[in-house]
């Protein structure tokens, strides 16, 4: 819980860029909270980049890609 709270705090405080890299990024309640905060950061002018591993996040790739495309977030898959 502490880790994710710190991640969300850092997203909320970002002013220029946010780079998120994750082996496992689930489209679950915590993942959705992070995505929503990334969307808000983008809306306030922060450049947002999300890269996930294609194996560790395999089940969620279509949902992540759709969310990022819809909200103007840069999304890449590694592997």
mmCIF file of C-alpha atoms in Angstrom:
data_model
loop_
_atom_site.group_PDB
_atom_site.id
_atom_site.type_symbol
_atom_site.label_atom_id
_atom_site.label_comp_id
_atom_site.label_asym_id
_atom_site.label_seq_id
_atom_site.Cartn_x
_atom_site.Cartn_y
_atom_site.Cartn_z
ATOM 1 C CA UNK A 1 0.000 0.000 0.000
ATOM 2 C CA UNK A 2 2.790 2.419 0.863
ATOM 3 C CA UNK A 3 4.533 1.829 -2.465
ATOM 4 C CA UNK A 4 1.442 2.553 -4.547
ATOM 5 C CA UNK A 5 0.580 5.595 -2.429
ATOM 6 C CA UNK A 6 4.070 6.979 -3.153
ATOM 7 C CA UNK A 7 3.685 6.231 -6.885
ATOM 8 C CA UNK A 8 0.380 8.091 -7.005
ATOM 9 C CA UNK A 9 1.817 10.986 -5.012
ATOM 10 C CA UNK A 10 4.733 11.270 -7.443
ATOM 11 C CA UNK A 11 2.327 11.246 -10.401
ATOM 12 C CA UNK A 12 0.214 13.970 -8.792
ATOM 13 C CA UNK A 13 3.301 16.140 -8.185
ATOM 14 C CA UNK A 14 4.922 15.705 -11.612
ATOM 15 C CA UNK A 15 5.364 18.889 -13.601
ATOM 16 C CA UNK A 16 7.070 17.912 -16.886
ATOM 17 C CA UNK A 17 7.299 14.189 -17.593
ATOM 18 C CA UNK A 18 6.275 10.860 -16.136
ATOM 19 C CA UNK A 19 7.951 7.623 -17.194
ATOM 20 C CA UNK A 20 6.376 4.431 -15.870
ATOM 21 C CA UNK A 21 7.948 1.062 -16.632
ATOM 22 C CA UNK A 22 6.418 -2.090 -15.226
ATOM 23 C CA UNK A 23 6.834 -5.817 -15.682
ATOM 24 C CA UNK A 24 3.329 -6.532 -14.403
ATOM 25 C CA UNK A 25 0.749 -3.791 -14.853
ATOM 26 C CA UNK A 26 -2.741 -5.113 -14.143
ATOM 27 C CA UNK A 27 -5.928 -3.427 -15.249
ATOM 28 C CA UNK A 28 -7.239 -3.881 -11.707
ATOM 29 C CA UNK A 29 -8.439 -1.276 -9.153
ATOM 30 C CA UNK A 30 -4.897 -0.078 -8.339
ATOM 31 C CA UNK A 31 -3.842 -0.081 -11.979
ATOM 32 C CA UNK A 32 -6.947 1.884 -12.918
ATOM 33 C CA UNK A 33 -6.224 4.428 -10.156
ATOM 34 C CA UNK A 34 -2.720 4.891 -11.532
ATOM 35 C CA UNK A 35 -4.028 5.218 -15.095
ATOM 36 C CA UNK A 36 -6.614 7.779 -13.991
ATOM 37 C CA UNK A 37 -3.897 9.840 -12.304
ATOM 38 C CA UNK A 38 -1.723 9.574 -15.407
ATOM 39 C CA UNK A 39 -4.671 10.834 -17.455
ATOM 40 C CA UNK A 40 -5.118 13.805 -15.112
ATOM 41 C CA UNK A 41 -1.389 14.542 -15.317
ATOM 42 C CA UNK A 42 -1.632 14.517 -19.121
ATOM 43 C CA UNK A 43 -4.578 16.917 -18.939
ATOM 44 C CA UNK A 44 -2.494 19.375 -16.913
ATOM 45 C CA UNK A 45 0.263 19.298 -19.548
ATOM 46 C CA UNK A 46 2.622 16.598 -18.265
ATOM 47 C CA UNK A 47 4.083 14.251 -20.887
ATOM 48 C CA UNK A 48 3.224 10.686 -19.882
ATOM 49 C CA UNK A 49 5.027 7.532 -21.034
ATOM 50 C CA UNK A 50 3.968 4.033 -20.006
ATOM 51 C CA UNK A 51 5.935 0.926 -20.973
ATOM 52 C CA UNK A 52 4.964 -2.562 -19.839
ATOM 53 C CA UNK A 53 6.400 -5.984 -20.427
ATOM 54 C CA UNK A 54 4.505 -7.962 -23.059
ATOM 55 C CA UNK A 55 4.750 -11.175 -21.050
ATOM 56 C CA UNK A 56 4.193 -9.901 -17.520
ATOM 57 C CA UNK A 57 1.259 -7.711 -18.584
ATOM 58 C CA UNK A 58 0.024 -9.927 -21.434
ATOM 59 C CA UNK A 59 -3.569 -10.294 -20.232
ATOM 60 C CA UNK A 60 -4.058 -6.554 -20.005
ATOM 61 C CA UNK A 61 -2.355 -5.293 -23.166
ATOM 62 C CA UNK A 62 -5.563 -4.582 -25.142
ATOM 63 C CA UNK A 63 -7.168 -2.719 -22.218
ATOM 64 C CA UNK A 64 -4.011 -0.723 -21.485
ATOM 65 C CA UNK A 65 -3.504 0.158 -25.138
ATOM 66 C CA UNK A 66 -7.132 1.231 -25.491
ATOM 67 C CA UNK A 67 -7.027 3.418 -22.368
ATOM 68 C CA UNK A 68 -3.749 5.048 -23.345
ATOM 69 C CA UNK A 69 -4.804 5.669 -26.942
ATOM 70 C CA UNK A 70 -8.134 7.156 -25.845
ATOM 71 C CA UNK A 71 -6.437 9.468 -23.341
ATOM 72 C CA UNK A 72 -3.344 10.520 -25.295
ATOM 73 C CA UNK A 73 -0.802 8.648 -23.186
ATOM 74 C CA UNK A 74 2.286 7.204 -24.844
ATOM 75 C CA UNK A 75 2.111 3.408 -24.548
ATOM 76 C CA UNK A 76 4.750 0.866 -25.492
ATOM 77 C CA UNK A 77 5.124 -2.868 -24.990
ATOM 78 C CA UNK A 78 8.523 -4.441 -24.411
ATOM 79 C CA UNK A 79 8.847 -8.041 -25.667
#
